[in-house]
PDB file of C-alpha atoms and ligand atoms in Angstrom:
ATOM      1  CA  UNK A   1      15.141  11.875  12.387  1.00  0.00           C
ATOM      2  CA  UNK A   2      16.599   8.464  11.704  1.00  0.00           C
ATOM      3  CA  UNK A   3      14.929   6.114   9.262  1.00  0.00           C
ATOM      4  CA  UNK A   4      12.972   3.235  10.820  1.00  0.00           C
ATOM      5  CA  UNK A   5      13.594  -0.312   9.588  1.00  0.00           C
ATOM      6  CA  UNK A   6      10.100  -1.160   8.335  1.00  0.00           C
ATOM      7  CA  UNK A   7       9.149  -2.309   4.850  1.00  0.00           C
ATOM      8  CA  UNK A   8       6.500  -0.085   3.260  1.00  0.00           C
ATOM      9  CA  UNK A   9       4.411  -1.508   0.412  1.00  0.00           C
ATOM     10  CA  UNK A  10       3.001   1.111  -1.957  1.00  0.00           C
ATOM     11  CA  UNK A  11       0.996   0.807  -5.169  1.00  0.00           C
ATOM     12  CA  UNK A  12      -2.417   1.261  -6.715  1.00  0.00           C
ATOM     13  CA  UNK A  13      -5.703   0.056  -5.196  1.00  0.00           C
ATOM     14  CA  UNK A  14      -6.170  -3.682  -5.622  1.00  0.00           C
ATOM     15  CA  UNK A  15      -2.590  -4.508  -6.594  1.00  0.00           C
ATOM     16  CA  UNK A  16      -2.199  -6.877  -3.620  1.00  0.00           C
ATOM     17  CA  UNK A  17      -0.318  -4.884  -0.945  1.00  0.00           C
ATOM     18  CA  UNK A  18      -2.189  -6.487   1.971  1.00  0.00           C
ATOM     19  CA  UNK A  19      -1.846 -10.019   0.598  1.00  0.00           C
ATOM     20  CA  UNK A  20       1.910  -9.572   0.098  1.00  0.00           C
ATOM     21  CA  UNK A  21       2.343  -8.120   3.599  1.00  0.00           C
ATOM     22  CA  UNK A  22       0.552 -11.135   5.119  1.00  0.00           C
ATOM     23  CA  UNK A  23       2.708 -13.567   3.125  1.00  0.00           C
ATOM     24  CA  UNK A  24       5.894 -11.746   4.179  1.00  0.00           C
ATOM     25  CA  UNK A  25       5.083 -12.002   7.876  1.00  0.00           C
ATOM     26  CA  UNK A  26       4.175 -15.668   7.361  1.00  0.00           C
ATOM     27  CA  UNK A  27       7.664 -16.258   5.960  1.00  0.00           C
ATOM     28  CA  UNK A  28       9.492 -14.145   8.529  1.00  0.00           C
ATOM     29  CA  UNK A  29       8.005 -14.392  12.002  1.00  0.00           C
ATOM     30  CA  UNK A  30      10.181 -11.550  13.343  1.00  0.00           C
ATOM     31  CA  UNK A  31       8.004  -9.129  11.338  1.00  0.00           C
ATOM     32  CA  UNK A  32       4.481  -7.851  12.051  1.00  0.00           C
ATOM     33  CA  UNK A  33       1.921  -6.730   9.441  1.00  0.00           C
ATOM     34  CA  UNK A  34       0.195  -3.335   9.685  1.00  0.00           C
ATOM     35  CA  UNK A  35      -2.190  -1.735   7.217  1.00  0.00           C
ATOM     36  CA  UNK A  36      -2.591   2.049   7.126  1.00  0.00           C
ATOM     37  CA  UNK A  37      -6.292   1.925   6.138  1.00  0.00           C
ATOM     38  CA  UNK A  38      -7.000  -0.468   9.022  1.00  0.00           C
ATOM     39  CA  UNK A  39      -5.060   1.809  11.387  1.00  0.00           C
ATOM     40  CA  UNK A  40      -7.094   4.843  10.283  1.00  0.00           C
ATOM     41  CA  UNK A  41     -10.352   2.921  10.661  1.00  0.00           C
ATOM     42  CA  UNK A  42      -9.449   1.844  14.171  1.00  0.00           C
ATOM     43  CA  UNK A  43      -8.182   5.316  15.121  1.00  0.00           C
ATOM     44  CA  UNK A  44     -11.403   6.991  14.030  1.00  0.00           C
ATOM     45  CA  UNK A  45     -13.760   4.040  14.532  1.00  0.00           C
ATOM     46  CA  UNK A  46     -15.065   4.899  11.067  1.00  0.00           C
ATOM     47  CA  UNK A  47     -14.894   3.055   7.725  1.00  0.00           C
ATOM     48  CA  UNK A  48     -12.741   4.710   5.026  1.00  0.00           C
ATOM     49  CA  UNK A  49     -15.800   5.080   2.812  1.00  0.00           C
ATOM     50  CA  UNK A  50     -17.615   6.977   5.575  1.00  0.00           C
ATOM     51  CA  UNK A  51     -14.607   9.233   6.247  1.00  0.00           C
ATOM     52  CA  UNK A  52     -14.656  10.240   2.571  1.00  0.00           C
ATOM     53  CA  UNK A  53     -18.435  10.819   2.678  1.00  0.00           C
ATOM     54  CA  UNK A  54     -18.563  12.731   5.948  1.00  0.00           C
ATOM     55  CA  UNK A  55     -15.283  14.626   6.115  1.00  0.00           C
ATOM     56  CA  UNK A  56     -13.968  14.535   2.526  1.00  0.00           C
ATOM     57  CA  UNK A  57     -10.755  13.331   0.923  1.00  0.00           C
ATOM     58  CA  UNK A  58      -8.580  16.096   2.437  1.00  0.00           C
ATOM     59  CA  UNK A  59      -9.508  14.950   5.938  1.00  0.00           C
ATOM     60  CA  UNK A  60      -8.596  11.372   5.003  1.00  0.00           C
ATOM     61  CA  UNK A  61      -5.220  12.530   3.627  1.00  0.00           C
ATOM     62  CA  UNK A  62      -4.537  14.355   6.915  1.00  0.00           C
ATOM     63  CA  UNK A  63      -5.210  11.092   8.770  1.00  0.00           C
ATOM     64  CA  UNK A  64      -2.745   9.346   6.447  1.00  0.00           C
ATOM     65  CA  UNK A  65      -0.117  11.966   7.344  1.00  0.00           C
ATOM     66  CA  UNK A  66      -0.757  11.468  11.052  1.00  0.00           C
ATOM     67  CA  UNK A  67      -0.402   7.710  10.549  1.00  0.00           C
ATOM     68  CA  UNK A  68       2.851   8.142   8.622  1.00  0.00           C
ATOM     69  CA  UNK A  69       4.354  10.390  11.304  1.00  0.00           C
ATOM     70  CA  UNK A  70       3.340   7.990  14.059  1.00  0.00           C
ATOM     71  CA  UNK A  71       4.752   4.976  12.220  1.00  0.00           C
ATOM     72  CA  UNK A  72       8.068   6.730  11.579  1.00  0.00           C
ATOM     73  CA  UNK A  73       8.436   7.616  15.240  1.00  0.00           C
ATOM     74  CA  UNK A  74       7.109   4.513  16.939  1.00  0.00           C
ATOM     75  CA  UNK A  75       7.269   1.391  14.828  1.00  0.00           C
ATOM     76  CA  UNK A  76      10.056  -1.024  13.894  1.00  0.00           C
ATOM     77  CA  UNK A  77      10.125  -4.490  12.281  1.00  0.00           C
ATOM     78  CA  UNK A  78       6.800  -4.133  10.507  1.00  0.00           C
ATOM     79  CA  UNK A  79       5.613  -4.714   6.963  1.00  0.00           C
ATOM     80  CA  UNK A  80       3.289  -1.792   6.322  1.00  0.00           C
ATOM     81  CA  UNK A  81       0.713  -2.117   3.565  1.00  0.00           C
ATOM     82  CA  UNK A  82      -0.662   1.276   2.567  1.00  0.00           C
ATOM     83  CA  UNK A  83      -3.681   2.813   0.873  1.00  0.00           C
ATOM     84  CA  UNK A  84      -3.139   3.632  -2.802  1.00  0.00           C
ATOM     85  CA  UNK A  85      -2.591   7.348  -2.128  1.00  0.00           C
ATOM     86  CA  UNK A  86      -0.470   7.002   1.004  1.00  0.00           C
ATOM     87  CA  UNK A  87       2.780   7.331  -0.986  1.00  0.00           C
ATOM     88  CA  UNK A  88       2.123  11.090  -1.165  1.00  0.00           C
ATOM     89  CA  UNK A  89       2.640  11.720   2.567  1.00  0.00           C
ATOM     90  CA  UNK A  90       5.574  13.869   3.638  1.00  0.00           C
ATOM     91  CA  UNK A  91       8.619  11.954   4.833  1.00  0.00           C
ATOM     92  CA  UNK A  92       7.413   8.541   3.663  1.00  0.00           C
ATOM     93  CA  UNK A  93      11.056   7.418   3.510  1.00  0.00           C
ATOM     94  CA  UNK A  94      11.413   7.844   7.285  1.00  0.00           C
ATOM     95  CA  UNK A  95       9.146   4.842   7.839  1.00  0.00           C
ATOM     96  CA  UNK A  96      11.486   2.419   6.092  1.00  0.00           C
ATOM     97  CA  UNK A  97      12.366   0.785   2.780  1.00  0.00           C
ATOM     98  CA  UNK A  98       9.736   1.588   0.173  1.00  0.00           C
ATOM     99  CA  UNK A  99       8.653  -1.198  -2.164  1.00  0.00           C
ATOM    100  CA  UNK A 100       6.444  -0.352  -5.139  1.00  0.00           C
ATOM    101  CA  UNK A 101       4.147  -3.118  -6.373  1.00  0.00           C
ATOM    102  CA  UNK A 102       3.976  -2.443 -10.084  1.00  0.00           C
ATOM    103  CA  UNK A 103       1.287  -3.642 -12.505  1.00  0.00           C
ATOM    104  CA  UNK A 104      -0.678  -2.153 -15.375  1.00  0.00           C
ATOM    105  CA  UNK A 105      -4.254  -0.997 -14.876  1.00  0.00           C
ATOM    106  CA  UNK A 106      -5.909  -3.881 -16.771  1.00  0.00           C
ATOM    107  CA  UNK A 107      -4.074  -6.459 -14.657  1.00  0.00           C
ATOM    108  CA  UNK A 108      -5.158  -4.680 -11.466  1.00  0.00           C
ATOM    109  CA  UNK A 109      -8.776  -4.390 -12.566  1.00  0.00           C
ATOM    110  CA  UNK A 110      -8.886  -8.084 -13.490  1.00  0.00           C
ATOM    111  CA  UNK A 111      -7.376  -9.001 -10.114  1.00  0.00           C
ATOM    112  CA  UNK A 112     -10.069  -6.996  -8.334  1.00  0.00           C
ATOM    113  CA  UNK A 113     -12.873  -8.570 -10.386  1.00  0.00           C
ATOM    114  CA  UNK A 114     -11.537 -12.085  -9.800  1.00  0.00           C
ATOM    115  CA  UNK A 115     -11.183 -11.677  -6.040  1.00  0.00           C
ATOM    116  CA  UNK A 116     -13.722 -13.304  -3.742  1.00  0.00           C
ATOM    117  CA  UNK A 117     -16.227 -10.628  -2.649  1.00  0.00           C
ATOM    118  CA  UNK A 118     -15.201  -8.440  -5.592  1.00  0.00           C
ATOM    119  CA  UNK A 119     -18.340  -6.296  -5.400  1.00  0.00           C
ATOM    120  CA  UNK A 120     -17.973  -5.675  -1.689  1.00  0.00           C
ATOM    121  CA  UNK A 121     -14.284  -4.818  -2.057  1.00  0.00           C
ATOM    122  CA  UNK A 122     -15.032  -2.342  -4.843  1.00  0.00           C
ATOM    123  CA  UNK A 123     -17.797  -0.712  -2.815  1.00  0.00           C
ATOM    124  CA  UNK A 124     -15.350  -0.024   0.008  1.00  0.00           C
ATOM    125  CA  UNK A 125     -13.139   2.047  -2.308  1.00  0.00           C
ATOM    126  CA  UNK A 126     -14.519   5.553  -2.875  1.00  0.00           C
ATOM    127  CA  UNK A 127     -11.986   6.267  -5.624  1.00  0.00           C
ATOM    128  CA  UNK A 128     -12.850   3.088  -7.551  1.00  0.00           C
ATOM    129  CA  UNK A 129     -16.566   3.707  -8.067  1.00  0.00           C
ATOM    130  CA  UNK A 130     -16.071   4.571 -11.730  1.00  0.00           C
ATOM    131  CA  UNK A 131     -13.587   2.514 -13.781  1.00  0.00           C
ATOM    132  CA  UNK A 132     -12.779   5.385 -16.132  1.00  0.00           C
ATOM    133  CA  UNK A 133     -11.967   7.699 -13.234  1.00  0.00           C
ATOM    134  CA  UNK A 134      -9.898   5.022 -11.507  1.00  0.00           C
ATOM    135  CA  UNK A 135      -7.879   4.492 -14.683  1.00  0.00           C
ATOM    136  CA  UNK A 136      -7.271   8.219 -14.942  1.00  0.00           C
ATOM    137  CA  UNK A 137      -6.046   8.281 -11.355  1.00  0.00           C
ATOM    138  CA  UNK A 138      -3.738   5.376 -12.195  1.00  0.00           C
ATOM    139  CA  UNK A 139      -2.319   7.297 -15.171  1.00  0.00           C
ATOM    140  CA  UNK A 140      -1.729  10.332 -12.941  1.00  0.00           C
ATOM    141  CA  UNK A 141       0.078   8.316 -10.318  1.00  0.00           C
ATOM    142  CA  UNK A 142       2.047   5.519 -11.884  1.00  0.00           C
ATOM    143  CA  UNK A 143       5.279   7.425 -12.512  1.00  0.00           C
ATOM    144  CA  UNK A 144       5.182   9.029  -9.078  1.00  0.00           C
ATOM    145  CA  UNK A 145       5.020   5.623  -7.364  1.00  0.00           C
ATOM    146  CA  UNK A 146       8.219   4.576  -9.066  1.00  0.00           C
ATOM    147  CA  UNK A 147       9.977   7.812  -8.153  1.00  0.00           C
ATOM    148  CA  UNK A 148       9.539   7.392  -4.409  1.00  0.00           C
ATOM    149  CA  UNK A 149      10.370   3.661  -4.361  1.00  0.00           C
ATOM    150  CA  UNK A 150      13.630   2.056  -3.211  1.00  0.00           C
ATOM    151  CA  UNK A 151      12.600  -1.247  -4.812  1.00  0.00           C
ATOM    152  CA  UNK A 152      10.245  -1.797  -7.766  1.00  0.00           C
ATOM    153  CA  UNK A 153       8.560  -5.183  -7.972  1.00  0.00           C
ATOM    154  CA  UNK A 154       6.663  -6.305 -11.070  1.00  0.00           C
ATOM    155  CA  UNK A 155       3.807  -8.231  -9.505  1.00  0.00           C
ATOM    156  CA  UNK A 156       2.380  -9.509 -12.795  1.00  0.00           C
ATOM    157  CA  UNK A 157       5.182 -12.043 -13.264  1.00  0.00           C
ATOM    158  CA  UNK A 158       5.310 -14.013 -10.026  1.00  0.00           C
ATOM    159  CA  UNK A 159       3.077 -15.465  -7.334  1.00  0.00           C
ATOM    160  CA  UNK A 160       2.768 -13.913  -3.879  1.00  0.00           C
ATOM    161  CA  UNK A 161       4.964 -16.503  -2.168  1.00  0.00           C
ATOM    162  CA  UNK A 162       7.886 -15.915  -4.532  1.00  0.00           C
ATOM    163  CA  UNK A 163       7.434 -12.135  -4.372  1.00  0.00           C
ATOM    164  CA  UNK A 164       7.550 -12.174  -0.589  1.00  0.00           C
ATOM    165  CA  UNK A 165      10.811 -14.149  -0.719  1.00  0.00           C
ATOM    166  CA  UNK A 166      12.307 -11.677  -3.168  1.00  0.00           C
ATOM    167  CA  UNK A 167      11.382  -8.602  -1.149  1.00  0.00           C
ATOM    168  CA  UNK A 168      12.706 -10.084   2.080  1.00  0.00           C
ATOM    169  CA  UNK A 169      16.001 -11.016   0.373  1.00  0.00           C
ATOM    170  CA  UNK A 170      16.275  -7.631  -1.303  1.00  0.00           C
ATOM    171  CA  UNK A 171      15.669  -5.683   1.890  1.00  0.00           C
ATOM    172  CA  UNK A 172      18.176  -7.827   3.802  1.00  0.00           C
ATOM    173  CA  UNK A 173      20.831  -7.084   1.189  1.00  0.00           C
ATOM    174  CA  UNK A 174      20.047  -3.364   1.299  1.00  0.00           C
ATOM    175  CA  UNK A 175      20.178  -3.251   5.103  1.00  0.00           C
ATOM    176  CA  UNK A 176      23.417  -5.265   5.222  1.00  0.00           C
ATOM    177  CA  UNK A 177      24.964  -2.685   2.932  1.00  0.00           C
ATOM    178  CA  UNK A 178      24.144   0.091   5.399  1.00  0.00           C
ATOM    179  CA  UNK A 179      25.823  -1.289   8.506  1.00  0.00           C
TER     180      UNK A 179
HETATM  181  C1  S3P B   1      -7.059   5.137  -1.887  1.00  0.00           C
HETATM  182  C2  S3P B   1      -6.864   3.777  -1.737  1.00  0.00           C
HETATM  183  C3  S3P B   1      -7.538   2.971  -0.709  1.00  0.00           C
HETATM  184  C4  S3P B   1      -7.898   3.856   0.494  1.00  0.00           C
HETATM  185  C5  S3P B   1      -8.679   5.048   0.056  1.00  0.00           C
HETATM  186  C6  S3P B   1      -7.937   5.915  -0.970  1.00  0.00           C
HETATM  187  C7  S3P B   1      -6.328   5.855  -2.963  1.00  0.00           C
HETATM  188  O1  S3P B   1      -6.712   1.908  -0.271  1.00  0.00           O
HETATM  189  O2  S3P B   1      -6.753   4.264   1.172  1.00  0.00           O
HETATM  190  O3  S3P B   1      -9.893   4.581  -0.481  1.00  0.00           O
HETATM  191  O4  S3P B   1      -6.211   7.092  -2.902  1.00  0.00           O
HETATM  192  O5  S3P B   1      -5.815   5.175  -3.897  1.00  0.00           O
HETATM  193  P1  S3P B   1      -6.376   0.561  -1.157  1.00  0.00           P
HETATM  194  O6  S3P B   1      -5.198   0.881  -2.015  1.00  0.00           O
HETATM  195  O7  S3P B   1      -6.075  -0.466  -0.136  1.00  0.00           O
HETATM  196  O8  S3P B   1      -7.610   0.270  -1.939  1.00  0.00           O
END
């Protein structure tokens, strides 16, 4: 199967994947923003938290795989923000160019705590109910994120507007090189 031309944002919970996707589509109106958690919630008409409670994590991961397969086959010109574990799906690279939003755990945790509605946002995340466990999960994952990425972006250095510009430039250069 051929690779689609989307931009896929991966990285840990709370790193700012959704915010960056929204800024990218603001800067480039030919793109559309999609979020894999939102897609799964609308597909199942169930909140992520409830899916974890009722059906378990494995069922949620299967829904992520279904979403990945559907995106790869049906979607073009989108910026796809993903749940923190979505990078583990099979054939992620078929969806498009993979951009890893990199930050250390303390930076991410501070960002979450400083966000408006911090408590509500934390409550929605079943794998961020215990800080110690979340940090462990981060330690388990952080090298793997980098391995699957085409582009690594240190998000601790720049604001969202500048990051969006950089990713769009970077992807354009990469795509120009292909044709
Ligand atoms: C998860 C991250 C969440 C959501 C689910 C599982 C993970 O998305 O997909 O709770 O495994 O890291 P965010 O990264 O948007 O919080």
